[in-house]
mmCIF file of C-alpha atoms in Angstrom:
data_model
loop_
_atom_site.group_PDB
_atom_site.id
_atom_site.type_symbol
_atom_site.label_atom_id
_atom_site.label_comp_id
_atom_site.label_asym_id
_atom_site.label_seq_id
_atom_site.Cartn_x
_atom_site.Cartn_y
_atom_site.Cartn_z
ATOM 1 C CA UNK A 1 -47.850 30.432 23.538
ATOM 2 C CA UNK A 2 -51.720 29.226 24.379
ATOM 3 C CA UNK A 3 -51.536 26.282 26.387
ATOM 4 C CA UNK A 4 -54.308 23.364 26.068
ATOM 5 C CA UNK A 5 -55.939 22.605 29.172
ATOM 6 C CA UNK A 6 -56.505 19.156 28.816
ATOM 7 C CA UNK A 7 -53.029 18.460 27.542
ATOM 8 C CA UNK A 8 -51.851 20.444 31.045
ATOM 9 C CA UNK A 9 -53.900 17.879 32.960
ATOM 10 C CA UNK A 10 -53.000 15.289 31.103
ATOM 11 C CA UNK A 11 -49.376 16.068 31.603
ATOM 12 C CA UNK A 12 -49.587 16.569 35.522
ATOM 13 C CA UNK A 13 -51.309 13.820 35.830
ATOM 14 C CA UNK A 14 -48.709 11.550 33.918
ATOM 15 C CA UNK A 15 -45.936 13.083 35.927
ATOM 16 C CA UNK A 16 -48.184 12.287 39.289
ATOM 17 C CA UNK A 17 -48.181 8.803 38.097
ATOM 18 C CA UNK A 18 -44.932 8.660 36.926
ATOM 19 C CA UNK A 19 -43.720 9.911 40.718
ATOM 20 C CA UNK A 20 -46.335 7.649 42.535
ATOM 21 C CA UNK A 21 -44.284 4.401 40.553
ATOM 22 C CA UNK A 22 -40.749 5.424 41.293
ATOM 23 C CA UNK A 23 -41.800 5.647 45.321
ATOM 24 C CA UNK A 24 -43.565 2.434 44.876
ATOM 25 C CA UNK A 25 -40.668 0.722 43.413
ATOM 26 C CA UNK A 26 -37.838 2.911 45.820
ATOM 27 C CA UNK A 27 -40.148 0.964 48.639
ATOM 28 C CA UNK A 28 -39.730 -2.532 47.112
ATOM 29 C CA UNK A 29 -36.287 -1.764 46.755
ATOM 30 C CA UNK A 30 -35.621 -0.433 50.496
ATOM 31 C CA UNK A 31 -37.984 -3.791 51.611
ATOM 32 C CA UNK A 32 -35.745 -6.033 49.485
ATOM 33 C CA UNK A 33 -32.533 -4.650 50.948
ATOM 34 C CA UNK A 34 -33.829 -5.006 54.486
ATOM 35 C CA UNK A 35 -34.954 -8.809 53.555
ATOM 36 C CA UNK A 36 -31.230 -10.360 51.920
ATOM 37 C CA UNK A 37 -30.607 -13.622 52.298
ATOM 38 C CA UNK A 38 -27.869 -15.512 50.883
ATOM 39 C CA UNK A 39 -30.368 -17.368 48.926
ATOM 40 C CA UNK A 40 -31.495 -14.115 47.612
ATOM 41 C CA UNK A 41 -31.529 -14.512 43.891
ATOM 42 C CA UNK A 42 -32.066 -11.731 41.027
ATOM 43 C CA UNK A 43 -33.842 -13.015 37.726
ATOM 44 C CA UNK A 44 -32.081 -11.590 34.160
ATOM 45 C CA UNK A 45 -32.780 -12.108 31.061
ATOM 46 C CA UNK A 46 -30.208 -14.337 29.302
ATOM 47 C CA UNK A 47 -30.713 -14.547 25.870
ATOM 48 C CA UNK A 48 -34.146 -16.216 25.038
ATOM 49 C CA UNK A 49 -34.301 -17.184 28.868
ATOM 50 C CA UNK A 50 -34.863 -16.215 32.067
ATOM 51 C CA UNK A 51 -31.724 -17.347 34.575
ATOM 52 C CA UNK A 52 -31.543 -17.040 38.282
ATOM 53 C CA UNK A 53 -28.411 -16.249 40.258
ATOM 54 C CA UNK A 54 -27.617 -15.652 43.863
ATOM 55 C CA UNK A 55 -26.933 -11.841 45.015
ATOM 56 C CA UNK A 56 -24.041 -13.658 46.768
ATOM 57 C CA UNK A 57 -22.681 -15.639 44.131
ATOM 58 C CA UNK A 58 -21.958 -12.236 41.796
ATOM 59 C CA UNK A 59 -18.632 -11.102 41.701
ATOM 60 C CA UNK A 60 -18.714 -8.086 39.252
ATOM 61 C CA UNK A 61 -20.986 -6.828 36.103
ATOM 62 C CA UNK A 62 -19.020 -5.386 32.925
ATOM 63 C CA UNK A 63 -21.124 -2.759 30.387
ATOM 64 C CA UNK A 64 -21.103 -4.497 27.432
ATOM 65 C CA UNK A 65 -23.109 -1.380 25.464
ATOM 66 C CA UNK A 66 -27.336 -2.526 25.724
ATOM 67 C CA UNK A 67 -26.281 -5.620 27.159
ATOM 68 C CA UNK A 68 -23.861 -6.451 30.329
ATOM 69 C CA UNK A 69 -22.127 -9.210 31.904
ATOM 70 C CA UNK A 70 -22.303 -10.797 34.793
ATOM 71 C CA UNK A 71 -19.174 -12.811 36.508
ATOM 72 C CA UNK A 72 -19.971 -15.282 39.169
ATOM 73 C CA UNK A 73 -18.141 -17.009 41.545
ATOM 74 C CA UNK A 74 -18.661 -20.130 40.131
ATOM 75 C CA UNK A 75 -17.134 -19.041 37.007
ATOM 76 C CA UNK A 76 -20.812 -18.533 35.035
ATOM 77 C CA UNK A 77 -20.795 -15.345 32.753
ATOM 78 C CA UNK A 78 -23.991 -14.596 31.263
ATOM 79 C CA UNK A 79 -24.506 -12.153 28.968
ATOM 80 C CA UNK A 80 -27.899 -10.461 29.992
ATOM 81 C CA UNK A 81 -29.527 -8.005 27.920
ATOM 82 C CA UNK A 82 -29.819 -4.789 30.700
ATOM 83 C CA UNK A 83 -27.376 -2.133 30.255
ATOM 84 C CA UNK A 84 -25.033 -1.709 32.931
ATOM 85 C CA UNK A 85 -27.583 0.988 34.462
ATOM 86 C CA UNK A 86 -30.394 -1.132 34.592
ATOM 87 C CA UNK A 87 -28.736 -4.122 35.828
ATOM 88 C CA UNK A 88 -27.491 -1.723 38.924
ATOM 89 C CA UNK A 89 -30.516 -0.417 39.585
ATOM 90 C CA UNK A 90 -31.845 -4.169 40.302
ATOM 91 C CA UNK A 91 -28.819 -4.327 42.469
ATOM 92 C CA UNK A 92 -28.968 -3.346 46.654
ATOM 93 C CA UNK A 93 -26.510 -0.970 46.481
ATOM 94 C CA UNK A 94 -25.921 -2.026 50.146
ATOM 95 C CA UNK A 95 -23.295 -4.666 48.629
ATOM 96 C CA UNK A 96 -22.853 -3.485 45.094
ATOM 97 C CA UNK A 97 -20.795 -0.297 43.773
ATOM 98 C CA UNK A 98 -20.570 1.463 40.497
ATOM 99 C CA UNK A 99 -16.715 1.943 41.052
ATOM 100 C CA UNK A 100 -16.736 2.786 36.934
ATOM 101 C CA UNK A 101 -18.417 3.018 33.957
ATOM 102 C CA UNK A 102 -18.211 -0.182 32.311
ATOM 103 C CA UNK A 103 -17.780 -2.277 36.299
ATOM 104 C CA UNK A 104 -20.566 -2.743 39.058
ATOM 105 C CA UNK A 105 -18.777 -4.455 41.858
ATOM 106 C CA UNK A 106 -19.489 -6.615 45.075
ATOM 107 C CA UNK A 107 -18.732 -5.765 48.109
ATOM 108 C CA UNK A 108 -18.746 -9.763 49.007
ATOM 109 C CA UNK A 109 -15.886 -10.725 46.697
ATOM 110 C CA UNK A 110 -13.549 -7.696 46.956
ATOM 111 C CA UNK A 111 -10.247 -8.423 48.515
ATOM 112 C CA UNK A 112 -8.122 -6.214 47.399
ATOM 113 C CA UNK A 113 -8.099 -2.785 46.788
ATOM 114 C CA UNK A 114 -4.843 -0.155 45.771
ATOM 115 C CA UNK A 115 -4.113 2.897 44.270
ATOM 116 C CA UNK A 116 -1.245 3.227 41.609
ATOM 117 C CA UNK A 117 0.406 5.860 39.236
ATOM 118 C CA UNK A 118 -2.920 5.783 36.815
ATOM 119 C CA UNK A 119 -4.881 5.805 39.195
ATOM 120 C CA UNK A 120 -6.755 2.875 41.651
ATOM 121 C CA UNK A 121 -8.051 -0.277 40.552
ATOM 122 C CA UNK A 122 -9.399 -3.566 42.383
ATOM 123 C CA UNK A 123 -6.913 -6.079 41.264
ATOM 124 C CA UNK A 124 -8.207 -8.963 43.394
ATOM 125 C CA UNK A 125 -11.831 -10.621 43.305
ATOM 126 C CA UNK A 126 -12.053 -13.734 45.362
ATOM 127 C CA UNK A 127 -8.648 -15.461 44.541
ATOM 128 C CA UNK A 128 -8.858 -14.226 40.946
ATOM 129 C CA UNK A 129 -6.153 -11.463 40.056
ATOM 130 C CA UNK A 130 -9.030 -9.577 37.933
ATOM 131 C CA UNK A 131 -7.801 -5.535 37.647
ATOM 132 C CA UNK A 132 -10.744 -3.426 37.743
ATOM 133 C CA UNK A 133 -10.363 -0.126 37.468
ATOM 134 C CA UNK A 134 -11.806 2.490 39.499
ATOM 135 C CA UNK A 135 -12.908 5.929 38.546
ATOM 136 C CA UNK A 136 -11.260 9.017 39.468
ATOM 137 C CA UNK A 137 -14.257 10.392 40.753
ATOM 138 C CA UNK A 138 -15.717 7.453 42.600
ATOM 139 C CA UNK A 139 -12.459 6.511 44.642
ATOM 140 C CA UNK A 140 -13.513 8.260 47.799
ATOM 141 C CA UNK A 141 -16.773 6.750 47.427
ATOM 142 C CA UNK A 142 -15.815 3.083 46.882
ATOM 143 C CA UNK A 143 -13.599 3.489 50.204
ATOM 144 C CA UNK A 144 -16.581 4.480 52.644
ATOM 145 C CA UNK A 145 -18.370 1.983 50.714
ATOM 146 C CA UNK A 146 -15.674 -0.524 51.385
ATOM 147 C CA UNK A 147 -14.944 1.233 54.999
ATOM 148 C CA UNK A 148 -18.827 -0.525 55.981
ATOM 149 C CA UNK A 149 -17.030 -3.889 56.012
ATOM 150 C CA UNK A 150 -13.979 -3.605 57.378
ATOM 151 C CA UNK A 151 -13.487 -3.920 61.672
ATOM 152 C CA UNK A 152 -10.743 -1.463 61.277
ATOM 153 C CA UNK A 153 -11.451 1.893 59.177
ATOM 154 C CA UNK A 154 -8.147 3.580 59.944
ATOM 155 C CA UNK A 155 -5.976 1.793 56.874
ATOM 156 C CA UNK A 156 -8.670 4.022 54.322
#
């Protein structure tokens, strides 16, 4: 099939772009990890405005479809129109974990952790008895991601 020049160029050229954006946002991302505070806060969209909540304060994010929810510590759940994706992507994934498809998790506010028949599930957020489940495939994962914070690595 004959190929258009310019449309080649064109194309490389978007896809240089393209790449030169995702390293320039992978480097804000990497500085922003390095630079959490617990006054660190992460602006969503919530509704027709824009709220402001402390990395610290969030317990877990729920997929709710095009939009997600977020579950804070002190009991606010906004409704924020990211997908679950998105909203973990804005996350440092050096305290949050995609332990399922429809739950984003912090490492902060996990207490408890166990496997059962079904399968595992994080039945304990702060002094909440929340059940979260946990993927199959992202078990062994959430342990070495859990494993980080613990003094004592042997009980994984």
């Amino acid at each position: 099939k004959p190929i258009n020049k310019e449309d080649l160029i064109n194309a490389v050229e978007k896809q240089k772009n393209k790449q030169n954006l995702n390293e320039r946002i992978k480097g804000a991302l990497e500085f922003s990890e390095k630079s959490i505070t617990s006054e660190t806060k992460i602006a969503v969209k919530d509704g027709n405005k824009i709220t402001f909540i402390k990395l610290f304060d969030i317990c877990f994010c729920k997929s709710g479809g095009n939009y997600a929810q977020i579950f804070t510590s002190n009991g606010n759940k906004p409704l924020v129109s990211y997908s679950l994706k998105e909203l973990g992507e804005m996350l440092p994934e050096s305290h949050f974990f995609r332990c399922h498809n429809e739950y984003i998790v912090s490492s902060l506010h996990v207490k408890e952790f166990k496997n059962t028949i079904r399968g595992s599930l994080i039945t304990s957020i702060d002094d909440k008895n929340i059940e979260i489940p946990v993927s199959r495939s992202r078990k062994d994962e959430l342990a070495d991601f859990l494993k980080q914070f613990a003094i004592n690595n042997d009980v994984f």
